[in-house]
mmCIF file of C-alpha atoms in Angstrom:
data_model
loop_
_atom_site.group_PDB
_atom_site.id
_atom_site.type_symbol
_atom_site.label_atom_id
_atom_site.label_comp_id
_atom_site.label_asym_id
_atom_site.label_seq_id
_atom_site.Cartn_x
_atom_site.Cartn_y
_atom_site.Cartn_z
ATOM 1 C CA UNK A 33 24.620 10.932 10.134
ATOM 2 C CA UNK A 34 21.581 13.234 8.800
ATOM 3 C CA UNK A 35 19.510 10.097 8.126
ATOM 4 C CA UNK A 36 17.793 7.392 9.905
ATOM 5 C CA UNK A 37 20.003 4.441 10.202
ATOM 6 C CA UNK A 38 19.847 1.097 11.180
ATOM 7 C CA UNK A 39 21.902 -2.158 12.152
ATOM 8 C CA UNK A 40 22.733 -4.797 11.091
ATOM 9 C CA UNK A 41 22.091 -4.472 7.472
ATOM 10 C CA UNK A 42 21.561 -7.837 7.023
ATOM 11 C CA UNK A 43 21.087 -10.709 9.498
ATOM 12 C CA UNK A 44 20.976 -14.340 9.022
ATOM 13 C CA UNK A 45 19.760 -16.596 12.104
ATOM 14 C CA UNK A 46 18.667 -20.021 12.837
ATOM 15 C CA UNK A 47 14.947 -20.665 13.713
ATOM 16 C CA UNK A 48 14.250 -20.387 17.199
ATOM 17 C CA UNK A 49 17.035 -17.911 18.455
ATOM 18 C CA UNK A 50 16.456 -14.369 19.389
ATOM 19 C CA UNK A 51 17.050 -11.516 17.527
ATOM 20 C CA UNK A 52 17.370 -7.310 17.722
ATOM 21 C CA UNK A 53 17.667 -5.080 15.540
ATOM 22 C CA UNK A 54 18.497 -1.522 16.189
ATOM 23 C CA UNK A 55 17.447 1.830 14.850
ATOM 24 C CA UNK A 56 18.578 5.094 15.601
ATOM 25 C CA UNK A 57 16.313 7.674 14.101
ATOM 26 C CA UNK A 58 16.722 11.743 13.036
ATOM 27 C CA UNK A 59 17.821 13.325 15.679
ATOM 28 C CA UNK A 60 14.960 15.781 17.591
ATOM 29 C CA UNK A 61 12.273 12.979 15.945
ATOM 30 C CA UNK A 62 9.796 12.373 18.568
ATOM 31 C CA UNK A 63 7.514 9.566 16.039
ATOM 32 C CA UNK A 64 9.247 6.508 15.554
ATOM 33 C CA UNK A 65 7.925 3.555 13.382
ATOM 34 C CA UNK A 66 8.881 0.132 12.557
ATOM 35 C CA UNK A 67 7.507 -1.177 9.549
ATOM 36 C CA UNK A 68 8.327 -4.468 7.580
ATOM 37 C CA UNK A 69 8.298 -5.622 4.114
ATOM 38 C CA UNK A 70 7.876 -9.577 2.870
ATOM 39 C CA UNK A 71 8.828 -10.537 -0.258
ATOM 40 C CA UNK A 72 6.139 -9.570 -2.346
ATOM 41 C CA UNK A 73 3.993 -7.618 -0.166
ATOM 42 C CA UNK A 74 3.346 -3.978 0.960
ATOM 43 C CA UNK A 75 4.893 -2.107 4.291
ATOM 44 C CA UNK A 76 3.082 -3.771 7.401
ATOM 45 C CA UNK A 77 2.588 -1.214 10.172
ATOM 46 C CA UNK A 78 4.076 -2.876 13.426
ATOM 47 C CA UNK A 79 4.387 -0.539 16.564
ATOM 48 C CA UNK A 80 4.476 3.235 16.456
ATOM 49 C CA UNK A 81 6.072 5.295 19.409
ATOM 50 C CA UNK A 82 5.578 8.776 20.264
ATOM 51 C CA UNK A 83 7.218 10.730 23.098
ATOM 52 C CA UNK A 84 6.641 9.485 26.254
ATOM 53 C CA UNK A 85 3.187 8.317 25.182
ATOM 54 C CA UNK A 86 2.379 4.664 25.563
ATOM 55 C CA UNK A 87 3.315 2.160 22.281
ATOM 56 C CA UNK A 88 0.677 1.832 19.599
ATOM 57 C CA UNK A 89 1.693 -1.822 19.179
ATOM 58 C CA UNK A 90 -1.348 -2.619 17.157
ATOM 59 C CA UNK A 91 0.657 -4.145 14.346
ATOM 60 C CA UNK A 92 2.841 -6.796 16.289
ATOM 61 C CA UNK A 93 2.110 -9.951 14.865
ATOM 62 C CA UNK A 94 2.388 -12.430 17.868
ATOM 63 C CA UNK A 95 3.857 -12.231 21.419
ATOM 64 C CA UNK A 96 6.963 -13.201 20.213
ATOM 65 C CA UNK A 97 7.708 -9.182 18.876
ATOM 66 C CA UNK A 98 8.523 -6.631 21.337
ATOM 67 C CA UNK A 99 10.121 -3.173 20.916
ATOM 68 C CA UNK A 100 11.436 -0.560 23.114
ATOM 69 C CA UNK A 101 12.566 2.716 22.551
ATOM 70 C CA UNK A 102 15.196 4.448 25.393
ATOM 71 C CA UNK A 103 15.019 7.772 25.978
ATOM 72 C CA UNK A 104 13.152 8.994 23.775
ATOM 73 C CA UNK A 105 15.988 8.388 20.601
ATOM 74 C CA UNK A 106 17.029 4.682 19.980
ATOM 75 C CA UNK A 107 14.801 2.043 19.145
ATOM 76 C CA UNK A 108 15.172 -1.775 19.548
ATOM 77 C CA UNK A 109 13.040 -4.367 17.757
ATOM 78 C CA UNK A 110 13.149 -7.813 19.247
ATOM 79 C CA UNK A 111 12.136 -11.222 17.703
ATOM 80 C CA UNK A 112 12.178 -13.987 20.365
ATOM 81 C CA UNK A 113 12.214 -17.807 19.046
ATOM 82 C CA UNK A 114 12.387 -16.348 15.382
ATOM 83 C CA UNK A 115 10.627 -18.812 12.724
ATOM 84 C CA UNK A 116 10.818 -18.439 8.579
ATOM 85 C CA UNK A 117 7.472 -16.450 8.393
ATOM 86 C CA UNK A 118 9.326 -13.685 10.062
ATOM 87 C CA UNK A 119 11.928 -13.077 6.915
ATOM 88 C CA UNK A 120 11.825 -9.539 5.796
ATOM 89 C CA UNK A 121 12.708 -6.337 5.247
ATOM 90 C CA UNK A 122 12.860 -4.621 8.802
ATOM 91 C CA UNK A 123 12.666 -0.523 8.217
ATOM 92 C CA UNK A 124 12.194 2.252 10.904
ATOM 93 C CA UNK A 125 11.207 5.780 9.851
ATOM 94 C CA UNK A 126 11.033 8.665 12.188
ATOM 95 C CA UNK A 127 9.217 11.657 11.839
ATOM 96 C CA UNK A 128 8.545 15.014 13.622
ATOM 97 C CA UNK A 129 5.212 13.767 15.019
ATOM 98 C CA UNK A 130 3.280 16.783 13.645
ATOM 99 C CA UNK A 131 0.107 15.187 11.888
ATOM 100 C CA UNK A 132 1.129 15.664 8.460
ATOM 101 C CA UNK A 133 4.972 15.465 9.198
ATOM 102 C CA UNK A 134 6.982 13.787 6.690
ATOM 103 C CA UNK A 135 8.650 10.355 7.864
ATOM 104 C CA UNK A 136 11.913 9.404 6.734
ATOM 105 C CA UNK A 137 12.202 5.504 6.232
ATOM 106 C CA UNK A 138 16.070 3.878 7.353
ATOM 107 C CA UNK A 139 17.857 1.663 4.740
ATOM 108 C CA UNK A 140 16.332 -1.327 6.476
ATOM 109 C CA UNK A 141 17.157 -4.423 7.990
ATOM 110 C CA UNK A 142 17.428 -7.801 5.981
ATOM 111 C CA UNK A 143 16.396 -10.386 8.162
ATOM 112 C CA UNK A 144 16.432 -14.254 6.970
ATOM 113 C CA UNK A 145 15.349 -17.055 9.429
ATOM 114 C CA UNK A 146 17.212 -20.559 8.155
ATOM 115 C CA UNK B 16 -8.481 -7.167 5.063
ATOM 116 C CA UNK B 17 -6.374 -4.885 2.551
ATOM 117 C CA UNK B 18 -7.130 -0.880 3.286
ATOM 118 C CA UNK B 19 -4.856 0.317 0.559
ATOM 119 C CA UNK B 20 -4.564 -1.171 -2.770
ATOM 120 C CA UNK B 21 -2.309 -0.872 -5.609
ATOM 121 C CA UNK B 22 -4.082 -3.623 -8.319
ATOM 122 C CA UNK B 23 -1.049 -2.979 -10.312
ATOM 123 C CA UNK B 24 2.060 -4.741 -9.322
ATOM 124 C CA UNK B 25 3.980 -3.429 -12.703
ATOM 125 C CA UNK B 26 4.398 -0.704 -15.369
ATOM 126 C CA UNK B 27 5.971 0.037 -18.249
ATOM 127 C CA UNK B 28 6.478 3.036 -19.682
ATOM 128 C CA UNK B 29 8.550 4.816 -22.701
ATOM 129 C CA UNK B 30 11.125 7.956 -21.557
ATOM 130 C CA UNK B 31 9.088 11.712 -21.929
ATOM 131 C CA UNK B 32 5.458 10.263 -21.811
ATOM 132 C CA UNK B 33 2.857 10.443 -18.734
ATOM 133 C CA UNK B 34 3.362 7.176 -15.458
ATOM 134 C CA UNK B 35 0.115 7.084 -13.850
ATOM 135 C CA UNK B 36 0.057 5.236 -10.574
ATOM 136 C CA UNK B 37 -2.758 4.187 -9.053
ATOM 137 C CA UNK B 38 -4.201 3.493 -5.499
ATOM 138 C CA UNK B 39 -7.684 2.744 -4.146
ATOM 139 C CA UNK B 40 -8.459 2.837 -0.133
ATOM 140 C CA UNK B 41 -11.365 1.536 1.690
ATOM 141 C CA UNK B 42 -11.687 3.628 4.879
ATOM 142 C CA UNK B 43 -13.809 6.359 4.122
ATOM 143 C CA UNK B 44 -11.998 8.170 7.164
ATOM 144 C CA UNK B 45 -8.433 8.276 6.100
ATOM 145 C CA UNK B 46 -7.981 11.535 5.504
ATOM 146 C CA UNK B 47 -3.935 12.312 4.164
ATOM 147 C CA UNK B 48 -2.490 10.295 1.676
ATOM 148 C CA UNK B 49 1.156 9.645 0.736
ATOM 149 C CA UNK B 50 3.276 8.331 -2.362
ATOM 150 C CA UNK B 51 6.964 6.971 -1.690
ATOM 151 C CA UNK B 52 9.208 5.795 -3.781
ATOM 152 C CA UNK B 53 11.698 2.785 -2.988
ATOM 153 C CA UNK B 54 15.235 1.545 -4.916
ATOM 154 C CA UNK B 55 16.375 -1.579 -4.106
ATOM 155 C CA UNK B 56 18.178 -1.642 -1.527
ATOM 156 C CA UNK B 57 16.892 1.171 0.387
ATOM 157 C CA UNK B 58 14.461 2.366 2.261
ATOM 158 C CA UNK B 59 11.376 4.431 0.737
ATOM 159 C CA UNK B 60 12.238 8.345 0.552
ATOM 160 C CA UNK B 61 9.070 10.429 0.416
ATOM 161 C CA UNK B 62 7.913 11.661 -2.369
ATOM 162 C CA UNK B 63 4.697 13.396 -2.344
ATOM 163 C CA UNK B 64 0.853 14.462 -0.508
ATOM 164 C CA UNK B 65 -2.263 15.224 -0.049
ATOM 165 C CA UNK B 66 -5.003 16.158 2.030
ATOM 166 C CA UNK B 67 -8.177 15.138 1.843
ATOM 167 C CA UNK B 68 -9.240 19.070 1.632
ATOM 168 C CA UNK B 69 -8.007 19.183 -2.026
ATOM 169 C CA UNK B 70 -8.336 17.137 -5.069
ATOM 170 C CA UNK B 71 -4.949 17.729 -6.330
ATOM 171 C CA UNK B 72 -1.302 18.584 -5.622
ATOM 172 C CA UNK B 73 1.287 19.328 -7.258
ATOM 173 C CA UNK B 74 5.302 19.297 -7.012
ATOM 174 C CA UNK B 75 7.254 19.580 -10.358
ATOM 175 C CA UNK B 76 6.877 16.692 -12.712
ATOM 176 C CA UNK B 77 4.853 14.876 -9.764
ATOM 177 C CA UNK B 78 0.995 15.483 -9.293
ATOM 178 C CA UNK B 79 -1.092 13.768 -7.162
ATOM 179 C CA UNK B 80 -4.891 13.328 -7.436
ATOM 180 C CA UNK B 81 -7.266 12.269 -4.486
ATOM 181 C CA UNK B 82 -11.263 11.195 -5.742
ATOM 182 C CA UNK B 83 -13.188 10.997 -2.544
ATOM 183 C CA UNK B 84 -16.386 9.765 -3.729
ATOM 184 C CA UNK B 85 -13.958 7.009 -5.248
ATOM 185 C CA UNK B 86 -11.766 6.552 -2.660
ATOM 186 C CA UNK B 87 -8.956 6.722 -5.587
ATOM 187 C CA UNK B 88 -5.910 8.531 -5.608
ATOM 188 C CA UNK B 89 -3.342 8.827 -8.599
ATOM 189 C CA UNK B 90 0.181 9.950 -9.167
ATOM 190 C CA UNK B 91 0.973 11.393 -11.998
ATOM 191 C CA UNK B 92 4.981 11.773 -13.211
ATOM 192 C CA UNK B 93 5.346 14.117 -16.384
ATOM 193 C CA UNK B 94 7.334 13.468 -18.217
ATOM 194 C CA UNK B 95 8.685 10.549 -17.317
ATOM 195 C CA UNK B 96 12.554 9.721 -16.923
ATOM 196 C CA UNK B 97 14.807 6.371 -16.405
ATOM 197 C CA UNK B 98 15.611 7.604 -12.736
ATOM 198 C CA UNK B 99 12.018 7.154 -11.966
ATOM 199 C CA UNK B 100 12.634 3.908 -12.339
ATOM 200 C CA UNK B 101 11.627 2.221 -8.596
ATOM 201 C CA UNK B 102 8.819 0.892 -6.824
ATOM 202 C CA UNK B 103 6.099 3.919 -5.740
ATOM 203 C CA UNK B 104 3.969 3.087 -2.371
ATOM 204 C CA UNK B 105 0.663 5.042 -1.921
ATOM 205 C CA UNK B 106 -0.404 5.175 2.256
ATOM 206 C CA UNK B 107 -2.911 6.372 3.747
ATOM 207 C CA UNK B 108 -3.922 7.660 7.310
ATOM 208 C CA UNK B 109 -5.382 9.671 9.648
ATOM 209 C CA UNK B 110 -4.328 12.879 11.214
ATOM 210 C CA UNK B 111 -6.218 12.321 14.514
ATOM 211 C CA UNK B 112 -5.402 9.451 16.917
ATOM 212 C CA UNK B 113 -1.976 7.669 15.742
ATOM 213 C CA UNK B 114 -0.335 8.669 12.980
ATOM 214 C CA UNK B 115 0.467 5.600 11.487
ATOM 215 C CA UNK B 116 0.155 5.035 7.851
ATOM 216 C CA UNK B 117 -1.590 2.063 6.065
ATOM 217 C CA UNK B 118 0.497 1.385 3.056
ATOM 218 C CA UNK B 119 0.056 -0.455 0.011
ATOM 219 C CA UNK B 120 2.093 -3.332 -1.968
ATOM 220 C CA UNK B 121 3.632 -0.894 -4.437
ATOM 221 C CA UNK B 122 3.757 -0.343 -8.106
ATOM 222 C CA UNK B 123 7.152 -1.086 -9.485
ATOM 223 C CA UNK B 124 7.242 1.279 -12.367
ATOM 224 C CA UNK B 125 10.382 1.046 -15.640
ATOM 225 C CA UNK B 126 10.708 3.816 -17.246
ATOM 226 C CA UNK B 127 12.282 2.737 -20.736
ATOM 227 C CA UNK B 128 15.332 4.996 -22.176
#
């Protein structure tokens, strides 16, 4: 597809397993973002990657978030020992990593911890 | 320690008149500013920008106003229409160092046939 897209759609997990959710952003995007919306708040910045330049993982709430992105295209978000507080909205974007370049935000991922 | 603001969470407003968004920022150094729009259900699709070289831009029925000295921006949608129904995000960033984008907790504006 044209778009950025992302998987699953919606997850449901039990507190304290792990959990990954994928994204697979615009093809020839070097930026890639993950971002994630709680119920009632704004888009949190978590980790930024650009090219082969080290993470800006400024945003990751605890030790328990980690992200990787392989060669340069797909991006995986991982949430170890997951606990309620991390319920949300889980959304990439990608961009062309020109300063002003537009981003383009995936459907994101609904993720509820039980 | 909230950057970008949107103090309203809601707005209503009738088919053909004026939606005015608006968005305050702290950091005197953010210097590009963004409004997306969300639906449910998806993720936010760009809508519109600014530099912090201009005051105003403009893109059809969308216009965009940046007050420095106030640290305020505005989006203006004229004239309104019932597909502009949706929740608008204002960010804001810098376009040195990382390019990641502060955003706010979004306006969800009805636009009422």
């Amino acid at each position: 597809g044209a778009g950025v897209s992302q998987s699953p759609s919606n997850k449901v997990t039990e507190k304290g397993k792990d959990v990954e959710l994928r994204c697979d952003p615009i093809s020839g995007h070097t930026a890639l973002y993950w971002y994630r919306q709680s119920l009632g708040q704004g888009l949190e910045f978590l980790i930024y990657f650009q090219g082969n330049s080290a993470p800006d993982k400024s945003g990751l709430p605890s030790d328990r978030f980690s992200a990787e992105r392989t060669g340069g295209s797909v991006s995986t978000l991982t949430i170890q020992r997951t606990q309620q507080e991390d319920s949300a909205v889980y959304l990439c974007a990608s961009s062309l990593g020109v300063r002003t370049g537009e981003t383009f935000f995936g459907q994101g991922t609904r993720l509820t911890v039980v | 320690d909230q950057q970008v603001k949107q103090n309203s969470p809601s707005l209503s407003v009738q088919e053909g008149r004026i939606s005015i968004l608006n968005c305050d920022y702290t950091n005197s150094m953010f210097d590009y500013f963004l409004w997306y729009k969300k639906y449910p259900a998806e993720g936010p699709t760009f809508l519109i920008s600014i530099s912090s070289i201009k005051d105003k831009n403009e893109d059809g029925r969308f216009t965009v106003f940046l007050n420095k000295s106030a640290k305020h921006l505005s989006l203006h949608i004229v004239p309104s229409q019932p597909g502009d129904s949706a929740v608008y995000f204002c960010a804001a960033g810098l376009t040195s160092g990382t390019y990641k984008y502060i955003f706010g907790t979004g306006t969800r504006l009805k636009v009422l046939a």
